CSV table of C-alpha atoms in Angstrom, one decimal:
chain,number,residue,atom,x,y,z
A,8,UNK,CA,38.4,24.8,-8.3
A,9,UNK,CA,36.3,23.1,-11.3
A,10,UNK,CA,37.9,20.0,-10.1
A,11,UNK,CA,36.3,20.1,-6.6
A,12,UNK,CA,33.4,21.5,-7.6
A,13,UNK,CA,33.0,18.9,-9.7
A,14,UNK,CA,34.1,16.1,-7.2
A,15,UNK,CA,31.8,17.9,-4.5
A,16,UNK,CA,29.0,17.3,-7.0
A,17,UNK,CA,29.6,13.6,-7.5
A,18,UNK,CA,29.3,13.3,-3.5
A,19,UNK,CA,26.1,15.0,-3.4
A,20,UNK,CA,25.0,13.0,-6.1
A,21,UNK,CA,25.9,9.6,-4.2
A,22,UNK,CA,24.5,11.1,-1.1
A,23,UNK,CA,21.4,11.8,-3.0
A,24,UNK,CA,20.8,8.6,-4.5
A,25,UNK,CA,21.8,6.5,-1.3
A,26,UNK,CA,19.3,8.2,0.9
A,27,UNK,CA,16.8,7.6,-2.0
A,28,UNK,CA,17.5,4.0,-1.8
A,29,UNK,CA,17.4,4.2,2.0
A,30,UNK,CA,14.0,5.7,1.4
A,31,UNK,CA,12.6,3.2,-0.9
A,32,UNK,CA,10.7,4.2,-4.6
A,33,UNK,CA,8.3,6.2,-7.8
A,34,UNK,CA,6.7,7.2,-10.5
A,35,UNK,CA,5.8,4.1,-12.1
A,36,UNK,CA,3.7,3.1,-9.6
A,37,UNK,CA,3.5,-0.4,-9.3
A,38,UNK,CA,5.8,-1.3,-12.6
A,39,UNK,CA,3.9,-4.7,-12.6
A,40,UNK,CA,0.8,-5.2,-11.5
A,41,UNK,CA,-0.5,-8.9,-11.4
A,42,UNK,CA,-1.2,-11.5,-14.1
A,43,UNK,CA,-2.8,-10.5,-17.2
A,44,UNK,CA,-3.3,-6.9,-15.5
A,45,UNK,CA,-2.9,-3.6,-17.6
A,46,UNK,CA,-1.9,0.1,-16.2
A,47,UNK,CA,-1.2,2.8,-18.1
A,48,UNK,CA,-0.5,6.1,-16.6
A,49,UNK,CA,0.4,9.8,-17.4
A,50,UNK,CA,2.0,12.5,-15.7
A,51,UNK,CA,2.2,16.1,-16.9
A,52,UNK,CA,4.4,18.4,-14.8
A,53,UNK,CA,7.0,21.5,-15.4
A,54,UNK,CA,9.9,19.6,-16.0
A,55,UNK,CA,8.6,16.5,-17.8
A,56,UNK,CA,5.5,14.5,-19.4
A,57,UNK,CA,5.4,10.9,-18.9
A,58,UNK,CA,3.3,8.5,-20.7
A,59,UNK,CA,3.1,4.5,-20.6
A,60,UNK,CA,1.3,1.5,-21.1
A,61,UNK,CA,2.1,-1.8,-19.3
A,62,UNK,CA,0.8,-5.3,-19.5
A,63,UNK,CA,1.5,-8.0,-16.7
A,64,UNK,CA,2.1,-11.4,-18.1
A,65,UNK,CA,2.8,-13.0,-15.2
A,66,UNK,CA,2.6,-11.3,-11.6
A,67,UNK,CA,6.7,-10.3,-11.9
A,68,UNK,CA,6.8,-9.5,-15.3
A,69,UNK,CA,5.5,-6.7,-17.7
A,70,UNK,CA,6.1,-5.6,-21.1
A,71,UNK,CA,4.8,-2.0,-22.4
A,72,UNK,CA,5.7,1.2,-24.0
A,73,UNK,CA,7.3,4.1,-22.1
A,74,UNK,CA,7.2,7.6,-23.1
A,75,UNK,CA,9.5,10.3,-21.7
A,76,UNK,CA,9.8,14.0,-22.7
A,77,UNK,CA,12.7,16.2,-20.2
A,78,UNK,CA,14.9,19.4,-20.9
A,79,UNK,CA,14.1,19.4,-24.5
A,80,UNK,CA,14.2,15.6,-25.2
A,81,UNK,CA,11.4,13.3,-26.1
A,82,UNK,CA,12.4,9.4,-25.7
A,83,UNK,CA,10.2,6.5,-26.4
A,84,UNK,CA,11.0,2.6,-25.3
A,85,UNK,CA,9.7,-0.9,-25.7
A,86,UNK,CA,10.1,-1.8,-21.9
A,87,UNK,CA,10.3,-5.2,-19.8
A,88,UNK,CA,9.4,-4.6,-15.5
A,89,UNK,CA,10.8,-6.9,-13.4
A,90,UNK,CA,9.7,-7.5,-9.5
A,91,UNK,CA,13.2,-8.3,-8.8
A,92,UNK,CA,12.0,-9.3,-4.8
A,93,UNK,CA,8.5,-8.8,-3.1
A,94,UNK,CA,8.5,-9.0,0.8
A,95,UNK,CA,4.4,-9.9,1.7
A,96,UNK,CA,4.1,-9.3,5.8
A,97,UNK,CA,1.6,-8.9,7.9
A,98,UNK,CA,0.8,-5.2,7.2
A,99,UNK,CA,3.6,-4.3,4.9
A,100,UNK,CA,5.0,-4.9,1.7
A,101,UNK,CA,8.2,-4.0,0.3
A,102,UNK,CA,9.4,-4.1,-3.7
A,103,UNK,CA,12.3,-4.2,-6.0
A,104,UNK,CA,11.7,-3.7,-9.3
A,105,UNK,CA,14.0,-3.3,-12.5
A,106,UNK,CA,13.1,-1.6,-15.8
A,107,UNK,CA,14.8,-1.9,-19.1
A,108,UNK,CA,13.7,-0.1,-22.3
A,109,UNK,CA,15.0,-0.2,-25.8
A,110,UNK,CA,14.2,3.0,-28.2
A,111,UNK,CA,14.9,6.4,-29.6
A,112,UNK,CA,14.9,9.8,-28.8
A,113,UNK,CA,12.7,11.8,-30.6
A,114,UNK,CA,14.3,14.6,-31.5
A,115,UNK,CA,15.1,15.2,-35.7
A,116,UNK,CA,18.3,13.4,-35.2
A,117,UNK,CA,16.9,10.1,-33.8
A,118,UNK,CA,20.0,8.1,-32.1
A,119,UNK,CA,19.4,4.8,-30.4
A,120,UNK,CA,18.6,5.0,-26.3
A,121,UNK,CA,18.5,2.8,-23.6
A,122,UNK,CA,16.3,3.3,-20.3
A,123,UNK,CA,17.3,1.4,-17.1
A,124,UNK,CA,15.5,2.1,-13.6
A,125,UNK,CA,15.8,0.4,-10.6
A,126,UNK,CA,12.6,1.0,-8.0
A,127,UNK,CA,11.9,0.2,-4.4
A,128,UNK,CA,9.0,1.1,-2.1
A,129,UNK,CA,8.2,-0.1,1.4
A,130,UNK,CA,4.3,0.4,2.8
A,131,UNK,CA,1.6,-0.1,5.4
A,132,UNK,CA,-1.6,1.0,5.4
A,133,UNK,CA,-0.5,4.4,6.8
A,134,UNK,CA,2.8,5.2,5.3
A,135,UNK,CA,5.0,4.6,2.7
A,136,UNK,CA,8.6,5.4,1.1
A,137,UNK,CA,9.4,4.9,-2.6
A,138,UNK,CA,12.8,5.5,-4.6
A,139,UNK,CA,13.5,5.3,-8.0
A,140,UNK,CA,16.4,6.3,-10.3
A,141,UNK,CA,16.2,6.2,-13.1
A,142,UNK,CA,19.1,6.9,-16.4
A,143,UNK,CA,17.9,7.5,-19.9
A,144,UNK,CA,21.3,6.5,-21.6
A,145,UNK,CA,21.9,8.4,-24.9
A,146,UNK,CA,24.8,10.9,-26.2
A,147,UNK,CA,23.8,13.3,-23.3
A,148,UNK,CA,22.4,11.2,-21.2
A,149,UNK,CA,20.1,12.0,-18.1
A,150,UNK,CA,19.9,10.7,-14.5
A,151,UNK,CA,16.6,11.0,-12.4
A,152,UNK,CA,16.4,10.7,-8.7
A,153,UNK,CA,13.2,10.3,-6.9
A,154,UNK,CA,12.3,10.0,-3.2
A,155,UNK,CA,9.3,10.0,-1.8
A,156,UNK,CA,7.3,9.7,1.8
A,157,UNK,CA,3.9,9.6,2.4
A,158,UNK,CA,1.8,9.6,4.9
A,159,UNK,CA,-2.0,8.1,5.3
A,160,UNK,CA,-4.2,10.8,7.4
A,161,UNK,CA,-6.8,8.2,8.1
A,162,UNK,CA,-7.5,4.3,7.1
A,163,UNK,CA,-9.8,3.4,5.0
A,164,UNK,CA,-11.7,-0.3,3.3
A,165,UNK,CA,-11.5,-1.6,0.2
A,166,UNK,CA,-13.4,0.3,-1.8
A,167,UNK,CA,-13.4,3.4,0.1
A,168,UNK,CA,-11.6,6.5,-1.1
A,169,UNK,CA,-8.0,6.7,-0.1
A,170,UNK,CA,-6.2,9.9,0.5
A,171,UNK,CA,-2.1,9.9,1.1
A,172,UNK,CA,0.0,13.3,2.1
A,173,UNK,CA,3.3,12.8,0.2
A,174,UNK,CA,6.4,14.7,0.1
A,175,UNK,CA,8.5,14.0,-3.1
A,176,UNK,CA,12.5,14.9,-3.7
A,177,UNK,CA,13.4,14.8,-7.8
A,178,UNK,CA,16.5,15.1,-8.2
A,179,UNK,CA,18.0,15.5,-11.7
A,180,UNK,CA,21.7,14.7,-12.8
A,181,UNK,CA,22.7,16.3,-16.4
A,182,UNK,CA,26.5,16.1,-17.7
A,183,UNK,CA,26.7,19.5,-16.7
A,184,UNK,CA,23.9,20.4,-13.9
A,185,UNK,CA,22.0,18.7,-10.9
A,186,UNK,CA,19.0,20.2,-9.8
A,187,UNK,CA,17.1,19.0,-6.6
A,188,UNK,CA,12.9,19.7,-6.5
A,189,UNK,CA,10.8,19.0,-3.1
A,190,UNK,CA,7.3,18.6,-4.3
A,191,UNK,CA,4.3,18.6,-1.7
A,192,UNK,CA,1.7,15.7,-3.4
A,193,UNK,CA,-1.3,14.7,-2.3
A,194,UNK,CA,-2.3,10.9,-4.1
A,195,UNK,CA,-6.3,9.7,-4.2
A,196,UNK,CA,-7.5,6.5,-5.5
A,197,UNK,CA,-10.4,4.6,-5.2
A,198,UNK,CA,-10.5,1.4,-7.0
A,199,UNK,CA,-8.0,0.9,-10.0
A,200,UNK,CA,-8.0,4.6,-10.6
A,201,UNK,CA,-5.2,7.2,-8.9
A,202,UNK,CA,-4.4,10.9,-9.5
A,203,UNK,CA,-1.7,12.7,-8.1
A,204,UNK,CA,-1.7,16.4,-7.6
A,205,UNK,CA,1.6,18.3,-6.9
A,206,UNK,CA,2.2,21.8,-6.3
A,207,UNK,CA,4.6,24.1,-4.0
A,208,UNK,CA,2.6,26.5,-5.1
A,209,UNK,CA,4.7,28.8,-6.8
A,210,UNK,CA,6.3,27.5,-9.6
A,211,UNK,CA,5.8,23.5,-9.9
A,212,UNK,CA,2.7,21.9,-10.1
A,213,UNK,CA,2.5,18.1,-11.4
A,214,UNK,CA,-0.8,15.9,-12.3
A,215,UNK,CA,-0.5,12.2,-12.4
A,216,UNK,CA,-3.6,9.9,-13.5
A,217,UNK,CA,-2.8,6.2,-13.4
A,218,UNK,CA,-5.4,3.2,-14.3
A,219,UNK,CA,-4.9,-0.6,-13.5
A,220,UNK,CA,-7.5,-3.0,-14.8
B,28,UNK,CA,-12.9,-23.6,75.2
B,29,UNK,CA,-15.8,-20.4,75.4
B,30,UNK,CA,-13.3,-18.5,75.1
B,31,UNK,CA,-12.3,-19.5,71.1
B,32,UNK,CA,-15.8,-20.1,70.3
B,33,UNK,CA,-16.7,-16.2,71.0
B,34,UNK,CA,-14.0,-15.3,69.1
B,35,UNK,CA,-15.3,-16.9,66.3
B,36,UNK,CA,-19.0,-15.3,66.9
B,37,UNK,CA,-17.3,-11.6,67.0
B,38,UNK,CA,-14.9,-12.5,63.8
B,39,UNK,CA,-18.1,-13.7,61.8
B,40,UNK,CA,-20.4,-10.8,63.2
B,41,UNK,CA,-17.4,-8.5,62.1
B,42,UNK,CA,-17.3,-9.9,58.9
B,43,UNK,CA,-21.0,-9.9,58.1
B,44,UNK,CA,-20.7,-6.4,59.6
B,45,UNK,CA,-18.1,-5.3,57.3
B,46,UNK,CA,-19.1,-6.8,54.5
B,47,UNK,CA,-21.5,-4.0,53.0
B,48,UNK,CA,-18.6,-1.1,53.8
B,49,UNK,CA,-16.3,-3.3,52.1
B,50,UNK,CA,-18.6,-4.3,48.8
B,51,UNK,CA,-19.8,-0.3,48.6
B,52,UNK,CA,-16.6,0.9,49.2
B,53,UNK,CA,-15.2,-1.5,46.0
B,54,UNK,CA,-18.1,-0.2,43.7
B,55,UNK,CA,-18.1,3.6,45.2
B,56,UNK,CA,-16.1,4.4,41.3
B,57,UNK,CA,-18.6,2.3,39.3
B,58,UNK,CA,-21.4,4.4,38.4
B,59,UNK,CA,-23.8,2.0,37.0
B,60,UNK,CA,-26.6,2.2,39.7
B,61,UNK,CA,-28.8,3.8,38.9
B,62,UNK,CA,-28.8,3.0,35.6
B,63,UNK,CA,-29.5,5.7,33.2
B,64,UNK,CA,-30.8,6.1,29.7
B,65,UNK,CA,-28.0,6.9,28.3
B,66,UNK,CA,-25.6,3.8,29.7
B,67,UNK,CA,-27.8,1.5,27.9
B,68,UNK,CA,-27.7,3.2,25.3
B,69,UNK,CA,-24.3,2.4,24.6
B,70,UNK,CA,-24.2,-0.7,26.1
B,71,UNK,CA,-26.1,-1.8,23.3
B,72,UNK,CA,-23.7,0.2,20.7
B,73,UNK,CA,-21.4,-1.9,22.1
B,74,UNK,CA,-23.1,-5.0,21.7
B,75,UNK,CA,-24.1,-4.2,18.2
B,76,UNK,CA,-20.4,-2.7,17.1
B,77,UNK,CA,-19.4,-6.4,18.4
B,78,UNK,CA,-22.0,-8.4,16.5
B,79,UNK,CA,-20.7,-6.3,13.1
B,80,UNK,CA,-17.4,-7.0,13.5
B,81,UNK,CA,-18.3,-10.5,14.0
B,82,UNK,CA,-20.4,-10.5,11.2
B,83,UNK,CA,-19.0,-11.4,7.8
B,84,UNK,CA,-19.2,-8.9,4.7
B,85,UNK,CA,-20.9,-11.6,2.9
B,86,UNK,CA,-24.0,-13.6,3.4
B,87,UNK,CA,-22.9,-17.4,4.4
B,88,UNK,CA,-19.0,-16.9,2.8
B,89,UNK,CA,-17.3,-20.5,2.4
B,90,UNK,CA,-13.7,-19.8,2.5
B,91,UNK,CA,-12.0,-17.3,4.4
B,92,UNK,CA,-8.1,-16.3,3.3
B,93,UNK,CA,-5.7,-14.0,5.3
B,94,UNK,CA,-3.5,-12.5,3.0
B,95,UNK,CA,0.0,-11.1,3.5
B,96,UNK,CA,1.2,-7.9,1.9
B,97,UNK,CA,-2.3,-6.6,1.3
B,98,UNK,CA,-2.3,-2.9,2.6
B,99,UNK,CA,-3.2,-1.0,0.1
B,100,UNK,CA,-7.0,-1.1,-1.7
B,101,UNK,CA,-5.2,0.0,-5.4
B,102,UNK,CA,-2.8,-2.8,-5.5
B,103,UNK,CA,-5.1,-5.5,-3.7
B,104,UNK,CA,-7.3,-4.9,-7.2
B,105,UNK,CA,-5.7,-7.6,-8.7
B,106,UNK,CA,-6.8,-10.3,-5.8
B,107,UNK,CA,-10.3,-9.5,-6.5
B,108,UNK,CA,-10.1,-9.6,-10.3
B,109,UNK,CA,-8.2,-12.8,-10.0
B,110,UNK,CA,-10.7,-14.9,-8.1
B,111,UNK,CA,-14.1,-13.0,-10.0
B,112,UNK,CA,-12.8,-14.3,-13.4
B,113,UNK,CA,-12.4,-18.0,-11.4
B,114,UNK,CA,-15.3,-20.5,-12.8
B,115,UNK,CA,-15.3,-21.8,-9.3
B,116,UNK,CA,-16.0,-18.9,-7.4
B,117,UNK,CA,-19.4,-16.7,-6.9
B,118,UNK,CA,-18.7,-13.8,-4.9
B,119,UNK,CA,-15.2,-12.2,-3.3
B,120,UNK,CA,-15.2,-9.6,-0.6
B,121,UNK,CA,-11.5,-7.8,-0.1
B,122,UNK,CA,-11.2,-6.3,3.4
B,123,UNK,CA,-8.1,-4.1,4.5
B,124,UNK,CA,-9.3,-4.0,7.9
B,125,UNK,CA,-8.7,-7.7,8.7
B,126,UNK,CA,-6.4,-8.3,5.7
B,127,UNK,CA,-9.0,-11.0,4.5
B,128,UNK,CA,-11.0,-12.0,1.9
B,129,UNK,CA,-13.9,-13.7,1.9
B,130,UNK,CA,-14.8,-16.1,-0.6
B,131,UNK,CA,-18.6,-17.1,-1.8
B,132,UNK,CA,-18.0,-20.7,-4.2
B,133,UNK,CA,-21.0,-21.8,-6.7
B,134,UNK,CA,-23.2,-24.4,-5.8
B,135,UNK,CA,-21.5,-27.5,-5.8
B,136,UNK,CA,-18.0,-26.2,-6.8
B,137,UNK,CA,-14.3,-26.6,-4.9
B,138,UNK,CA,-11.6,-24.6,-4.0
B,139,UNK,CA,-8.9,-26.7,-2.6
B,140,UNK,CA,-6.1,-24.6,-0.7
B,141,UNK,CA,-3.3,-25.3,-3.8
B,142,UNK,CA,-5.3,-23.3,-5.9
B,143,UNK,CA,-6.2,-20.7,-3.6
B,144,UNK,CA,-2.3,-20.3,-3.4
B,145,UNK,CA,-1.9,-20.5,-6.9
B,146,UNK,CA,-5.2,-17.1,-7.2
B,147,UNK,CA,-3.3,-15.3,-4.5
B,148,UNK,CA,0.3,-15.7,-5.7
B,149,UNK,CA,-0.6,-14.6,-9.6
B,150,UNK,CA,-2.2,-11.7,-7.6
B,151,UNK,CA,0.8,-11.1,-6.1
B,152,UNK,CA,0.6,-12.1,-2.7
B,153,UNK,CA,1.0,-14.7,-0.1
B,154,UNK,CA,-1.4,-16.6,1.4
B,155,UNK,CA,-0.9,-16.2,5.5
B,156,UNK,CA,-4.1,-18.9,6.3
B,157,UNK,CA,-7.3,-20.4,4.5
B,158,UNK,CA,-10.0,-21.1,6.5
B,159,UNK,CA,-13.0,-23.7,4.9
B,160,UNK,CA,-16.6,-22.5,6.9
């Protein structure tokens, strides 16, 4: 009974992640921005706090720190992005990104811990799909899956204010749990500043502020 | 002989006969006689709307760039950061609408089209076509 359970699981989990993939992208934003270009970004929500700093040496590479706190568990990393493949069209783009962090947890025992992430997002200037997942590799180590779709209510110029509608699937794979969140979001930015607001209005509410200069 | 020459008469008299039926009855649905106020009124919206989109967002720009990719104003930062900090240029106006920008050079200062790749491509994009004014 365990057995299936557990074998049911690992389907879900695969089914999960595929459609994420299918859907494209997350948190991080744009992981690289363009040369000599900084971000740095924070998100504060129930179920994690996110904090990182990123600098683009060349338009598909960035090096930064990454800092992660989930179910009890702070981690911190020395991280390299990677825009694995950019497609530029006329009126879309699509990325693949990679992430690799060295670090620690940050817990009283502090053990070695690795961070890999693979990201994808496809947009136009009226929607968008992102995916992410992401592993935090230590003794218990933790999977994140993220899906997102978003929708532009109207167009705007350059440096107008931008609104997006965005509906966002976490989904979060322990050794012993998974756990699936779908988080209304609505994203604003105007220039090189974003914030992100997420609520279901019960229980989970998320706030994301992201900078790029 | 006669005969063929007043069939002509009565086809031309029918024509010329006809011919106001036919040209009211082919404008009956256009509604522009008389004119009113408020027709011209937006005919000249419409000429104005056309003379802004024609106009460019900066004054006298000397390089025009289509850009692929460019869809979203928080990513396309970087394209106007890139070509601010260049020593050749004086002014850069993104625009989403027409997935341009518009370039302004200094005074006696060139841009040839390698470089314009080279701004665009550590921006993260691709250039789709450069235009010199």
């Amino acid at each position: 009974m365990r057995a299936t359970g557990r074998l049911l699981r690992g389907k879900l989990t695969y089914y999960v992640i595929g459609v994420t993939l299918l859907f494209g992208h997350s948190i991080f934003g744009h992981p690289v921005t363009w040369k000599d270009g900084m971000s740095t970004s924070t998100l504060l929500s129930n179920s994690k706090t996110e904090h990182q700093v990123f600098y683009s040496y060349t338009a598909k590479q960035a090096v930064g720190i990454y800092g992660i706190s989930i179910n009890n568990e702070s981690y911190g990393f020395i991280q390299k992005n990677t825009l694995i493949k950019r497609w530029n069209g006329t009126g879309f783009q699509g990325n693949i990104y990679t992430m690799v962090g060295l670090g620690v947890t940050g817990s009283r025992k502090k053990t070695p811990a690795m961070h890999v992430a693979i990201q994808g997002d496809w947009e136009t200037r009226q929607f968008y799909t992102q995916g992410l997942i992401q592993g935090l590799i230590t003794e218990k180590s933790i999977y994140l899956v993220q899906g997102r779709v978003g929708w532009a209510p109207y167009l705007v110029g350059f440096d107008d204010l931008s609104t997006w509608l965005i509906l966002q699937l976490n989904t979060t794979v322990t050794t012993y749990t998974t756990t699936y969140k779908l988080l209304p979001v609505v994203r604003l930015f105007k220039g090189g500043v974003l914030v992100e607001l997420g609520s279901n209005f019960k229980d989970r509410h998320m706030l994301k502020a992201m900078i790029h200069f | 002989m006669y005969v063929k020459k007043i069939a002509i008469q009565v086809l031309i008299s029918s024509i010329l006969l006809l011919n106001p039926i036919i040209i009211m009855g082919a404008t009956k649905n256009i509604s522009w006689l008389p004119l009113k106020n408020t027709d011209l009124q937006v005919s000249k919206n419409a000429i104005v709307k056309k003379k802004v989109l024609t106009k460019y967002p900066i004054k006298n720009p000397d390089i025009v760039i289509k850009i692929n990719g460019m869809v979203c104003s928080f990513c396309a930062q970087g394209i106007q950061k890139q070509f601010n900090k260049h020593p050749a240029v004086k002014a850069v106006v993104v625009q989403l609408e027409n997935i341009s920008v518009y370039i302004k050079l200094k005074p006696f200062r060139l841009l040839p089209k390698k470089e314009i790749k080279r701004v665009i491509q550590e921006a993260g994009y691709e250039v789709g076509d450069i235009q010199y004014l």
